[in-house]
Amino acid sequence: YRAPTVMAERARVTQVLQGMFPLFMADPGAMPEEWRAEALRAPEEAARARVVLDYVAGMTDRFALAEYRRLIGEPAVPG
């Protein structure tokens, strides 16, 4: 799908996900309990990064945009 509207939405969601990854790495408490607990149990940063990556990768576009609004307090990049 290469329609301009689809490509714009893809870019917007990609930017949102890239912004959430460092946020969750710095503050695993922002993730739901089961993910938070797993991230905090990670023996090193690489293992924590894998947990955060798995959480973020499992988000739907709609959920990612809603989480961004909840965490950052502003709408995602206009699309």
PDB file of N, CA, C and O in Angstrom:
ATOM      1  N   TYR A   1       0.839  -1.180   0.000  1.00  0.00           N
ATOM      2  CA  TYR A   1       0.000   0.000   0.000  1.00  0.00           C
ATOM      3  C   TYR A   1       0.880   1.238   0.000  1.00  0.00           C
ATOM      4  O   TYR A   1       1.566   1.500   0.971  1.00  0.00           O
ATOM      5  N   ARG A   2       0.824   1.955  -1.080  1.00  0.00           N
ATOM      6  CA  ARG A   2       1.658   3.151  -1.217  1.00  0.00           C
ATOM      7  C   ARG A   2       0.850   4.429  -1.400  1.00  0.00           C
ATOM      8  O   ARG A   2       1.384   5.445  -1.815  1.00  0.00           O
ATOM      9  N   ALA A   3      -0.424   4.368  -1.091  1.00  0.00           N
ATOM     10  CA  ALA A   3      -1.244   5.579  -1.185  1.00  0.00           C
ATOM     11  C   ALA A   3      -0.670   6.635  -0.248  1.00  0.00           C
ATOM     12  O   ALA A   3      -0.208   6.313   0.855  1.00  0.00           O
ATOM     13  N   PRO A   4      -0.684   7.879  -0.649  1.00  0.00           N
ATOM     14  CA  PRO A   4      -0.101   8.940   0.192  1.00  0.00           C
ATOM     15  C   PRO A   4      -0.668   8.975   1.617  1.00  0.00           C
ATOM     16  O   PRO A   4       0.075   9.195   2.572  1.00  0.00           O
ATOM     17  N   THR A   5      -1.958   8.735   1.776  1.00  0.00           N
ATOM     18  CA  THR A   5      -2.530   8.769   3.121  1.00  0.00           C
ATOM     19  C   THR A   5      -2.013   7.621   3.973  1.00  0.00           C
ATOM     20  O   THR A   5      -1.758   7.791   5.160  1.00  0.00           O
ATOM     21  N   VAL A   6      -1.849   6.453   3.361  1.00  0.00           N
ATOM     22  CA  VAL A   6      -1.317   5.293   4.078  1.00  0.00           C
ATOM     23  C   VAL A   6       0.137   5.536   4.460  1.00  0.00           C
ATOM     24  O   VAL A   6       0.551   5.261   5.591  1.00  0.00           O
ATOM     25  N   MET A   7       0.913   6.070   3.546  1.00  0.00           N
ATOM     26  CA  MET A   7       2.331   6.330   3.825  1.00  0.00           C
ATOM     27  C   MET A   7       2.482   7.397   4.921  1.00  0.00           C
ATOM     28  O   MET A   7       3.355   7.281   5.773  1.00  0.00           O
ATOM     29  N   ALA A   8       1.621   8.402   4.913  1.00  0.00           N
ATOM     30  CA  ALA A   8       1.686   9.436   5.950  1.00  0.00           C
ATOM     31  C   ALA A   8       1.349   8.849   7.318  1.00  0.00           C
ATOM     32  O   ALA A   8       2.016   9.148   8.317  1.00  0.00           O
ATOM     33  N   GLU A   9       0.323   8.010   7.374  1.00  0.00           N
ATOM     34  CA  GLU A   9      -0.055   7.380   8.647  1.00  0.00           C
ATOM     35  C   GLU A   9       1.052   6.453   9.133  1.00  0.00           C
ATOM     36  O   GLU A   9       1.369   6.417  10.322  1.00  0.00           O
ATOM     37  N   ARG A  10       1.649   5.712   8.233  1.00  0.00           N
ATOM     38  CA  ARG A  10       2.759   4.818   8.595  1.00  0.00           C
ATOM     39  C   ARG A  10       3.910   5.617   9.189  1.00  0.00           C
ATOM     40  O   ARG A  10       4.489   5.227  10.211  1.00  0.00           O
ATOM     41  N   ALA A  11       4.255   6.734   8.575  1.00  0.00           N
ATOM     42  CA  ALA A  11       5.345   7.574   9.086  1.00  0.00           C
ATOM     43  C   ALA A  11       5.002   8.122  10.463  1.00  0.00           C
ATOM     44  O   ALA A  11       5.852   8.167  11.360  1.00  0.00           O
ATOM     45  N   ARG A  12       3.771   8.535  10.642  1.00  0.00           N
ATOM     46  CA  ARG A  12       3.322   9.082  11.929  1.00  0.00           C
ATOM     47  C   ARG A  12       3.424   8.041  13.034  1.00  0.00           C
ATOM     48  O   ARG A  12       3.966   8.300  14.116  1.00  0.00           O
ATOM     49  N   VAL A  13       2.917   6.847  12.783  1.00  0.00           N
ATOM     50  CA  VAL A  13       2.951   5.786  13.788  1.00  0.00           C
ATOM     51  C   VAL A  13       4.387   5.357  14.065  1.00  0.00           C
ATOM     52  O   VAL A  13       4.763   5.117  15.216  1.00  0.00           O
ATOM     53  N   THR A  14       5.207   5.292  13.032  1.00  0.00           N
ATOM     54  CA  THR A  14       6.620   4.932  13.223  1.00  0.00           C
ATOM     55  C   THR A  14       7.303   5.930  14.149  1.00  0.00           C
ATOM     56  O   THR A  14       8.030   5.551  15.067  1.00  0.00           O
ATOM     57  N   GLN A  15       7.046   7.202  13.942  1.00  0.00           N
ATOM     58  CA  GLN A  15       7.639   8.237  14.793  1.00  0.00           C
ATOM     59  C   GLN A  15       7.158   8.095  16.240  1.00  0.00           C
ATOM     60  O   GLN A  15       7.939   8.235  17.178  1.00  0.00           O
ATOM     61  N   VAL A  16       5.898   7.795  16.411  1.00  0.00           N
ATOM     62  CA  VAL A  16       5.332   7.611  17.752  1.00  0.00           C
ATOM     63  C   VAL A  16       6.009   6.432  18.444  1.00  0.00           C
ATOM     64  O   VAL A  16       6.434   6.523  19.596  1.00  0.00           O
ATOM     65  N   LEU A  17       6.121   5.310  17.744  1.00  0.00           N
ATOM     66  CA  LEU A  17       6.743   4.117  18.341  1.00  0.00           C
ATOM     67  C   LEU A  17       8.204   4.376  18.682  1.00  0.00           C
ATOM     68  O   LEU A  17       8.684   3.965  19.740  1.00  0.00           O
ATOM     69  N   GLN A  18       8.906   5.071  17.808  1.00  0.00           N
ATOM     70  CA  GLN A  18      10.305   5.393  18.088  1.00  0.00           C
ATOM     71  C   GLN A  18      10.434   6.321  19.287  1.00  0.00           C
ATOM     72  O   GLN A  18      11.432   6.273  20.012  1.00  0.00           O
ATOM     73  N   GLY A  19       9.443   7.146  19.522  1.00  0.00           N
ATOM     74  CA  GLY A  19       9.466   8.026  20.686  1.00  0.00           C
ATOM     75  C   GLY A  19       9.143   7.296  21.984  1.00  0.00           C
ATOM     76  O   GLY A  19       9.648   7.653  23.047  1.00  0.00           O
ATOM     77  N   MET A  20       8.308   6.269  21.892  1.00  0.00           N
ATOM     78  CA  MET A  20       7.923   5.544  23.102  1.00  0.00           C
ATOM     79  C   MET A  20       9.012   4.588  23.582  1.00  0.00           C
ATOM     80  O   MET A  20       9.122   4.344  24.783  1.00  0.00           O
ATOM     81  N   PHE A  21       9.812   4.049  22.689  1.00  0.00           N
ATOM     82  CA  PHE A  21      10.833   3.092  23.099  1.00  0.00           C
ATOM     83  C   PHE A  21      11.764   3.671  24.174  1.00  0.00           C
ATOM     84  O   PHE A  21      11.908   3.067  25.243  1.00  0.00           O
ATOM     85  N   PRO A  22      12.382   4.840  23.959  1.00  0.00           N
ATOM     86  CA  PRO A  22      13.262   5.369  25.017  1.00  0.00           C
ATOM     87  C   PRO A  22      12.502   5.722  26.295  1.00  0.00           C
ATOM     88  O   PRO A  22      13.051   5.610  27.397  1.00  0.00           O
ATOM     89  N   LEU A  23      11.247   6.131  26.154  1.00  0.00           N
ATOM     90  CA  LEU A  23      10.443   6.450  27.328  1.00  0.00           C
ATOM     91  C   LEU A  23      10.271   5.204  28.198  1.00  0.00           C
ATOM     92  O   LEU A  23      10.472   5.255  29.413  1.00  0.00           O
ATOM     93  N   PHE A  24       9.913   4.080  27.588  1.00  0.00           N
ATOM     94  CA  PHE A  24       9.732   2.841  28.341  1.00  0.00           C
ATOM     95  C   PHE A  24      11.054   2.292  28.870  1.00  0.00           C
ATOM     96  O   PHE A  24      11.084   1.666  29.926  1.00  0.00           O
ATOM     97  N   MET A  25      12.132   2.516  28.139  1.00  0.00           N
ATOM     98  CA  MET A  25      13.446   2.075  28.637  1.00  0.00           C
ATOM     99  C   MET A  25      13.806   2.843  29.907  1.00  0.00           C
ATOM    100  O   MET A  25      14.311   2.273  30.862  1.00  0.00           O
ATOM    101  N   ALA A  26      13.537   4.131  29.907  1.00  0.00           N
ATOM    102  CA  ALA A  26      13.872   4.971  31.062  1.00  0.00           C
ATOM    103  C   ALA A  26      12.894   4.770  32.212  1.00  0.00           C
ATOM    104  O   ALA A  26      13.273   4.897  33.381  1.00  0.00           O
ATOM    105  N   ASP A  27      11.639   4.452  31.886  1.00  0.00           N
ATOM    106  CA  ASP A  27      10.601   4.316  32.910  1.00  0.00           C
ATOM    107  C   ASP A  27       9.718   3.108  32.611  1.00  0.00           C
ATOM    108  O   ASP A  27       8.613   3.262  32.080  1.00  0.00           O
ATOM    109  N   PRO A  28      10.176   1.894  32.952  1.00  0.00           N
ATOM    110  CA  PRO A  28       9.350   0.710  32.708  1.00  0.00           C
ATOM    111  C   PRO A  28       8.007   0.776  33.434  1.00  0.00           C
ATOM    112  O   PRO A  28       7.064   0.100  33.051  1.00  0.00           O
ATOM    113  N   GLY A  29       7.903   1.609  34.446  1.00  0.00           N
ATOM    114  CA  GLY A  29       6.654   1.756  35.173  1.00  0.00           C
ATOM    115  C   GLY A  29       5.521   2.320  34.328  1.00  0.00           C
ATOM    116  O   GLY A  29       4.367   2.240  34.715  1.00  0.00           O
ATOM    117  N   ALA A  30       5.846   2.871  33.176  1.00  0.00           N
ATOM    118  CA  ALA A  30       4.821   3.394  32.277  1.00  0.00           C
ATOM    119  C   ALA A  30       4.133   2.280  31.484  1.00  0.00           C
ATOM    120  O   ALA A  30       3.122   2.527  30.843  1.00  0.00           O
ATOM    121  N   MET A  31       4.695   1.070  31.552  1.00  0.00           N
ATOM    122  CA  MET A  31       4.092  -0.066  30.844  1.00  0.00           C
ATOM    123  C   MET A  31       3.109  -0.776  31.775  1.00  0.00           C
ATOM    124  O   MET A  31       3.171  -0.617  32.991  1.00  0.00           O
ATOM    125  N   PRO A  32       2.207  -1.579  31.205  1.00  0.00           N
ATOM    126  CA  PRO A  32       1.302  -2.368  32.048  1.00  0.00           C
ATOM    127  C   PRO A  32       2.087  -3.290  32.991  1.00  0.00           C
ATOM    128  O   PRO A  32       3.228  -3.663  32.717  1.00  0.00           O
ATOM    129  N   GLU A  33       1.461  -3.671  34.088  1.00  0.00           N
ATOM    130  CA  GLU A  33       2.118  -4.402  35.175  1.00  0.00           C
ATOM    131  C   GLU A  33       2.935  -5.610  34.715  1.00  0.00           C
ATOM    132  O   GLU A  33       4.075  -5.770  35.120  1.00  0.00           O
ATOM    133  N   GLU A  34       2.356  -6.479  33.895  1.00  0.00           N
ATOM    134  CA  GLU A  34       3.093  -7.688  33.525  1.00  0.00           C
ATOM    135  C   GLU A  34       4.350  -7.368  32.715  1.00  0.00           C
ATOM    136  O   GLU A  34       5.379  -8.000  32.877  1.00  0.00           O
ATOM    137  N   TRP A  35       4.275  -6.362  31.861  1.00  0.00           N
ATOM    138  CA  TRP A  35       5.451  -5.961  31.081  1.00  0.00           C
ATOM    139  C   TRP A  35       6.455  -5.235  31.968  1.00  0.00           C
ATOM    140  O   TRP A  35       7.666  -5.419  31.840  1.00  0.00           O
ATOM    141  N   ARG A  36       5.948  -4.393  32.864  1.00  0.00           N
ATOM    142  CA  ARG A  36       6.818  -3.661  33.789  1.00  0.00           C
ATOM    143  C   ARG A  36       7.626  -4.628  34.629  1.00  0.00           C
ATOM    144  O   ARG A  36       8.841  -4.494  34.768  1.00  0.00           O
ATOM    145  N   ALA A  37       6.947  -5.627  35.202  1.00  0.00           N
ATOM    146  CA  ALA A  37       7.628  -6.597  36.061  1.00  0.00           C
ATOM    147  C   ALA A  37       8.715  -7.334  35.286  1.00  0.00           C
ATOM    148  O   ALA A  37       9.826  -7.524  35.787  1.00  0.00           O
ATOM    149  N   GLU A  38       8.394  -7.737  34.076  1.00  0.00           N
ATOM    150  CA  GLU A  38       9.388  -8.455  33.265  1.00  0.00           C
ATOM    151  C   GLU A  38      10.571  -7.552  32.927  1.00  0.00           C
ATOM    152  O   GLU A  38      11.729  -7.978  32.991  1.00  0.00           O
ATOM    153  N   ALA A  39      10.300  -6.296  32.598  1.00  0.00           N
ATOM    154  CA  ALA A  39      11.386  -5.374  32.269  1.00  0.00           C
ATOM    155  C   ALA A  39      12.274  -5.117  33.486  1.00  0.00           C
ATOM    156  O   ALA A  39      13.494  -5.061  33.369  1.00  0.00           O
ATOM    157  N   LEU A  40      11.666  -4.980  34.645  1.00  0.00           N
ATOM    158  CA  LEU A  40      12.450  -4.721  35.853  1.00  0.00           C
ATOM    159  C   LEU A  40      13.254  -5.940  36.303  1.00  0.00           C
ATOM    160  O   LEU A  40      14.270  -5.788  36.982  1.00  0.00           O
ATOM    161  N   ARG A  41      12.807  -7.136  35.932  1.00  0.00           N
ATOM    162  CA  ARG A  41      13.555  -8.357  36.259  1.00  0.00           C
ATOM    163  C   ARG A  41      14.706  -8.616  35.291  1.00  0.00           C
ATOM    164  O   ARG A  41      15.551  -9.466  35.548  1.00  0.00           O
ATOM    165  N   ALA A  42      14.736  -7.910  34.180  1.00  0.00           N
ATOM    166  CA  ALA A  42      15.764  -8.141  33.164  1.00  0.00           C
ATOM    167  C   ALA A  42      17.149  -7.954  33.785  1.00  0.00           C
ATOM    168  O   ALA A  42      17.401  -6.967  34.475  1.00  0.00           O
ATOM    169  N   PRO A  43      18.042  -8.919  33.537  1.00  0.00           N
ATOM    170  CA  PRO A  43      19.354  -8.868  34.178  1.00  0.00           C
ATOM    171  C   PRO A  43      20.288  -7.788  33.625  1.00  0.00           C
ATOM    172  O   PRO A  43      21.234  -7.387  34.288  1.00  0.00           O
ATOM    173  N   GLU A  44      20.048  -7.326  32.417  1.00  0.00           N
ATOM    174  CA  GLU A  44      20.885  -6.272  31.853  1.00  0.00           C
ATOM    175  C   GLU A  44      20.056  -5.430  30.883  1.00  0.00           C
ATOM    176  O   GLU A  44      18.919  -5.773  30.550  1.00  0.00           O
ATOM    177  N   GLU A  45      20.642  -4.335  30.433  1.00  0.00           N
ATOM    178  CA  GLU A  45      19.917  -3.395  29.580  1.00  0.00           C
ATOM    179  C   GLU A  45      19.445  -4.034  28.271  1.00  0.00           C
ATOM    180  O   GLU A  45      18.343  -3.746  27.810  1.00  0.00           O
ATOM    181  N   ALA A  46      20.243  -4.903  27.692  1.00  0.00           N
ATOM    182  CA  ALA A  46      19.841  -5.547  26.433  1.00  0.00           C
ATOM    183  C   ALA A  46      18.589  -6.396  26.628  1.00  0.00           C
ATOM    184  O   ALA A  46      17.701  -6.414  25.767  1.00  0.00           O
ATOM    185  N   ALA A  47      18.484  -7.069  27.744  1.00  0.00           N
ATOM    186  CA  ALA A  47      17.301  -7.884  28.028  1.00  0.00           C
ATOM    187  C   ALA A  47      16.085  -6.983  28.267  1.00  0.00           C
ATOM    188  O   ALA A  47      14.977  -7.299  27.820  1.00  0.00           O
ATOM    189  N   ARG A  48      16.295  -5.869  28.953  1.00  0.00           N
ATOM    190  CA  ARG A  48      15.200  -4.921  29.153  1.00  0.00           C
ATOM    191  C   ARG A  48      14.747  -4.358  27.807  1.00  0.00           C
ATOM    192  O   ARG A  48      13.557  -4.225  27.542  1.00  0.00           O
ATOM    193  N   ALA A  49      15.696  -4.048  26.950  1.00  0.00           N
ATOM    194  CA  ALA A  49      15.362  -3.523  25.620  1.00  0.00           C
ATOM    195  C   ALA A  49      14.515  -4.520  24.840  1.00  0.00           C
ATOM    196  O   ALA A  49      13.580  -4.132  24.137  1.00  0.00           O
ATOM    197  N   ARG A  50      14.795  -5.810  24.974  1.00  0.00           N
ATOM    198  CA  ARG A  50      14.017  -6.836  24.275  1.00  0.00           C
ATOM    199  C   ARG A  50      12.582  -6.842  24.785  1.00  0.00           C
ATOM    200  O   ARG A  50      11.638  -6.951  24.004  1.00  0.00           O
ATOM    201  N   VAL A  51      12.394  -6.707  26.090  1.00  0.00           N
ATOM    202  CA  VAL A  51      11.043  -6.678  26.661  1.00  0.00           C
ATOM    203  C   VAL A  51      10.291  -5.453  26.141  1.00  0.00           C
ATOM    204  O   VAL A  51       9.142  -5.554  25.701  1.00  0.00           O
ATOM    205  N   VAL A  52      10.940  -4.300  26.193  1.00  0.00           N
ATOM    206  CA  VAL A  52      10.306  -3.070  25.720  1.00  0.00           C
ATOM    207  C   VAL A  52       9.984  -3.176  24.234  1.00  0.00           C
ATOM    208  O   VAL A  52       8.883  -2.823  23.798  1.00  0.00           O
ATOM    209  N   LEU A  53      10.919  -3.679  23.465  1.00  0.00           N
ATOM    210  CA  LEU A  53      10.706  -3.844  22.032  1.00  0.00           C
ATOM    211  C   LEU A  53       9.516  -4.762  21.751  1.00  0.00           C
ATOM    212  O   LEU A  53       8.674  -4.459  20.901  1.00  0.00           O
ATOM    213  N   ASP A  54       9.428  -5.863  22.471  1.00  0.00           N
ATOM    214  CA  ASP A  54       8.306  -6.786  22.284  1.00  0.00           C
ATOM    215  C   ASP A  54       6.979  -6.110  22.624  1.00  0.00           C
ATOM    216  O   ASP A  54       5.985  -6.305  21.926  1.00  0.00           O
ATOM    217  N   TYR A  55       6.965  -5.319  23.672  1.00  0.00           N
ATOM    218  CA  TYR A  55       5.736  -4.614  24.050  1.00  0.00           C
ATOM    219  C   TYR A  55       5.336  -3.624  22.955  1.00  0.00           C
ATOM    220  O   TYR A  55       4.190  -3.616  22.498  1.00  0.00           O
ATOM    221  N   VAL A  56       6.270  -2.811  22.532  1.00  0.00           N
ATOM    222  CA  VAL A  56       5.979  -1.798  21.521  1.00  0.00           C
ATOM    223  C   VAL A  56       5.598  -2.448  20.189  1.00  0.00           C
ATOM    224  O   VAL A  56       4.658  -2.010  19.525  1.00  0.00           O
ATOM    225  N   ALA A  57       6.280  -3.511  19.823  1.00  0.00           N
ATOM    226  CA  ALA A  57       6.003  -4.183  18.549  1.00  0.00           C
ATOM    227  C   ALA A  57       4.603  -4.792  18.509  1.00  0.00           C
ATOM    228  O   ALA A  57       4.015  -4.926  17.438  1.00  0.00           O
ATOM    229  N   GLY A  58       4.064  -5.122  19.657  1.00  0.00           N
ATOM    230  CA  GLY A  58       2.739  -5.726  19.713  1.00  0.00           C
ATOM    231  C   GLY A  58       1.595  -4.725  19.681  1.00  0.00           C
ATOM    232  O   GLY A  58       0.430  -5.116  19.633  1.00  0.00           O
ATOM    233  N   MET A  59       1.912  -3.443  19.686  1.00  0.00           N
ATOM    234  CA  MET A  59       0.863  -2.421  19.687  1.00  0.00           C
ATOM    235  C   MET A  59       0.223  -2.287  18.305  1.00  0.00           C
ATOM    236  O   MET A  59       0.921  -2.306  17.300  1.00  0.00           O
ATOM    237  N   THR A  60      -1.079  -2.113  18.295  1.00  0.00           N
ATOM    238  CA  THR A  60      -1.739  -1.724  17.051  1.00  0.00           C
ATOM    239  C   THR A  60      -1.486  -0.234  16.849  1.00  0.00           C
ATOM    240  O   THR A  60      -1.115   0.482  17.791  1.00  0.00           O
ATOM    241  N   ASP A  61      -1.691   0.243  15.637  1.00  0.00           N
ATOM    242  CA  ASP A  61      -1.504   1.668  15.373  1.00  0.00           C
ATOM    243  C   ASP A  61      -2.395   2.512  16.276  1.00  0.00           C
ATOM    244  O   ASP A  61      -1.950   3.478  16.885  1.00  0.00           O
ATOM    245  N   ARG A  62      -3.649   2.141  16.376  1.00  0.00           N
ATOM    246  CA  ARG A  62      -4.612   2.909  17.177  1.00  0.00           C
ATOM    247  C   ARG A  62      -4.188   2.945  18.650  1.00  0.00           C
ATOM    248  O   ARG A  62      -4.239   3.988  19.303  1.00  0.00           O
ATOM    249  N   PHE A  63      -3.777   1.802  19.181  1.00  0.00           N
ATOM    250  CA  PHE A  63      -3.352   1.746  20.579  1.00  0.00           C
ATOM    251  C   PHE A  63      -2.088   2.576  20.788  1.00  0.00           C
ATOM    252  O   PHE A  63      -1.963   3.296  21.781  1.00  0.00           O
ATOM    253  N   ALA A  64      -1.141   2.484  19.854  1.00  0.00           N
ATOM    254  CA  ALA A  64       0.106   3.246  19.971  1.00  0.00           C
ATOM    255  C   ALA A  64      -0.180   4.745  20.016  1.00  0.00           C
ATOM    256  O   ALA A  64       0.393   5.472  20.839  1.00  0.00           O
ATOM    257  N   LEU A  65      -1.078   5.208  19.165  1.00  0.00           N
ATOM    258  CA  LEU A  65      -1.419   6.633  19.166  1.00  0.00           C
ATOM    259  C   LEU A  65      -2.100   7.040  20.469  1.00  0.00           C
ATOM    260  O   LEU A  65      -1.820   8.112  21.017  1.00  0.00           O
ATOM    261  N   ALA A  66      -2.970   6.193  20.986  1.00  0.00           N
ATOM    262  CA  ALA A  66      -3.642   6.484  22.254  1.00  0.00           C
ATOM    263  C   ALA A  66      -2.636   6.488  23.413  1.00  0.00           C
ATOM    264  O   ALA A  66      -2.702   7.352  24.301  1.00  0.00           O
ATOM    265  N   GLU A  67      -1.714   5.546  23.425  1.00  0.00           N
ATOM    266  CA  GLU A  67      -0.682   5.501  24.469  1.00  0.00           C
ATOM    267  C   GLU A  67       0.202   6.734  24.410  1.00  0.00           C
ATOM    268  O   GLU A  67       0.571   7.297  25.441  1.00  0.00           O
ATOM    269  N   TYR A  68       0.542   7.143  23.221  1.00  0.00           N
ATOM    270  CA  TYR A  68       1.359   8.343  23.061  1.00  0.00           C
ATOM    271  C   TYR A  68       0.655   9.544  23.693  1.00  0.00           C
ATOM    272  O   TYR A  68       1.249  10.304  24.445  1.00  0.00           O
ATOM    273  N   ARG A  69      -0.630   9.685  23.385  1.00  0.00           N
ATOM    274  CA  ARG A  69      -1.404  10.793  23.968  1.00  0.00           C
ATOM    275  C   ARG A  69      -1.436  10.687  25.495  1.00  0.00           C
ATOM    276  O   ARG A  69      -1.298  11.673  26.197  1.00  0.00           O
ATOM    277  N   ARG A  70      -1.615   9.474  26.002  1.00  0.00           N
ATOM    278  CA  ARG A  70      -1.676   9.279  27.453  1.00  0.00           C
ATOM    279  C   ARG A  70      -0.334   9.596  28.110  1.00  0.00           C
ATOM    280  O   ARG A  70      -0.278  10.264  29.143  1.00  0.00           O
ATOM    281  N   LEU A  71       0.739   9.161  27.521  1.00  0.00           N
ATOM    282  CA  LEU A  71       2.067   9.307  28.119  1.00  0.00           C
ATOM    283  C   LEU A  71       2.672  10.698  27.913  1.00  0.00           C
ATOM    284  O   LEU A  71       3.304  11.230  28.814  1.00  0.00           O
ATOM    285  N   ILE A  72       2.502  11.225  26.731  1.00  0.00           N
ATOM    286  CA  ILE A  72       3.142  12.495  26.391  1.00  0.00           C
ATOM    287  C   ILE A  72       2.208  13.665  26.668  1.00  0.00           C
ATOM    288  O   ILE A  72       2.652  14.779  26.887  1.00  0.00           O
ATOM    289  N   GLY A  73       0.905  13.402  26.626  1.00  0.00           N
ATOM    290  CA  GLY A  73      -0.054  14.446  26.916  1.00  0.00           C
ATOM    291  C   GLY A  73      -0.369  15.344  25.733  1.00  0.00           C
ATOM    292  O   GLY A  73      -0.899  16.429  25.896  1.00  0.00           O
ATOM    293  N   GLU A  74      -0.028  14.902  24.557  1.00  0.00           N
ATOM    294  CA  GLU A  74      -0.339  15.683  23.363  1.00  0.00           C
ATOM    295  C   GLU A  74      -0.601  14.726  22.210  1.00  0.00           C
ATOM    296  O   GLU A  74      -0.152  13.586  22.242  1.00  0.00           O
ATOM    297  N   PRO A  75      -1.313  15.189  21.208  1.00  0.00           N
ATOM    298  CA  PRO A  75      -1.573  14.307  20.063  1.00  0.00           C
ATOM    299  C   PRO A  75      -0.264  13.970  19.351  1.00  0.00           C
ATOM    300  O   PRO A  75       0.713  14.709  19.437  1.00  0.00           O
ATOM    301  N   ALA A  76      -0.279  12.850  18.669  1.00  0.00           N
ATOM    302  CA  ALA A  76       0.885  12.457  17.883  1.00  0.00           C
ATOM    303  C   ALA A  76       1.083  13.447  16.748  1.00  0.00           C
ATOM    304  O   ALA A  76       0.224  14.271  16.464  1.00  0.00           O
ATOM    305  N   VAL A  77       2.216  13.357  16.124  1.00  0.00           N
ATOM    306  CA  VAL A  77       2.545  14.209  14.993  1.00  0.00           C
ATOM    307  C   VAL A  77       1.369  14.238  14.024  1.00  0.00           C
ATOM    308  O   VAL A  77       0.828  13.188  13.697  1.00  0.00           O
ATOM    309  N   PRO A  78       0.936  15.411  13.595  1.00  0.00           N
ATOM    310  CA  PRO A  78      -0.222  15.467  12.698  1.00  0.00           C
ATOM    311  C   PRO A  78      -0.036  14.613  11.465  1.00  0.00           C
ATOM    312  O   PRO A  78       1.059  14.518  10.930  1.00  0.00           O
ATOM    313  N   GLY A  79      -1.104  13.980  11.056  1.00  0.00           N
ATOM    314  CA  GLY A  79      -1.020  13.107   9.898  1.00  0.00           C
ATOM    315  C   GLY A  79      -1.985  13.472   8.832  1.00  0.00           C
ATOM    316  O   GLY A  79      -2.790  14.295   8.887  1.00  0.00           O
TER     317      GLY A  79
END
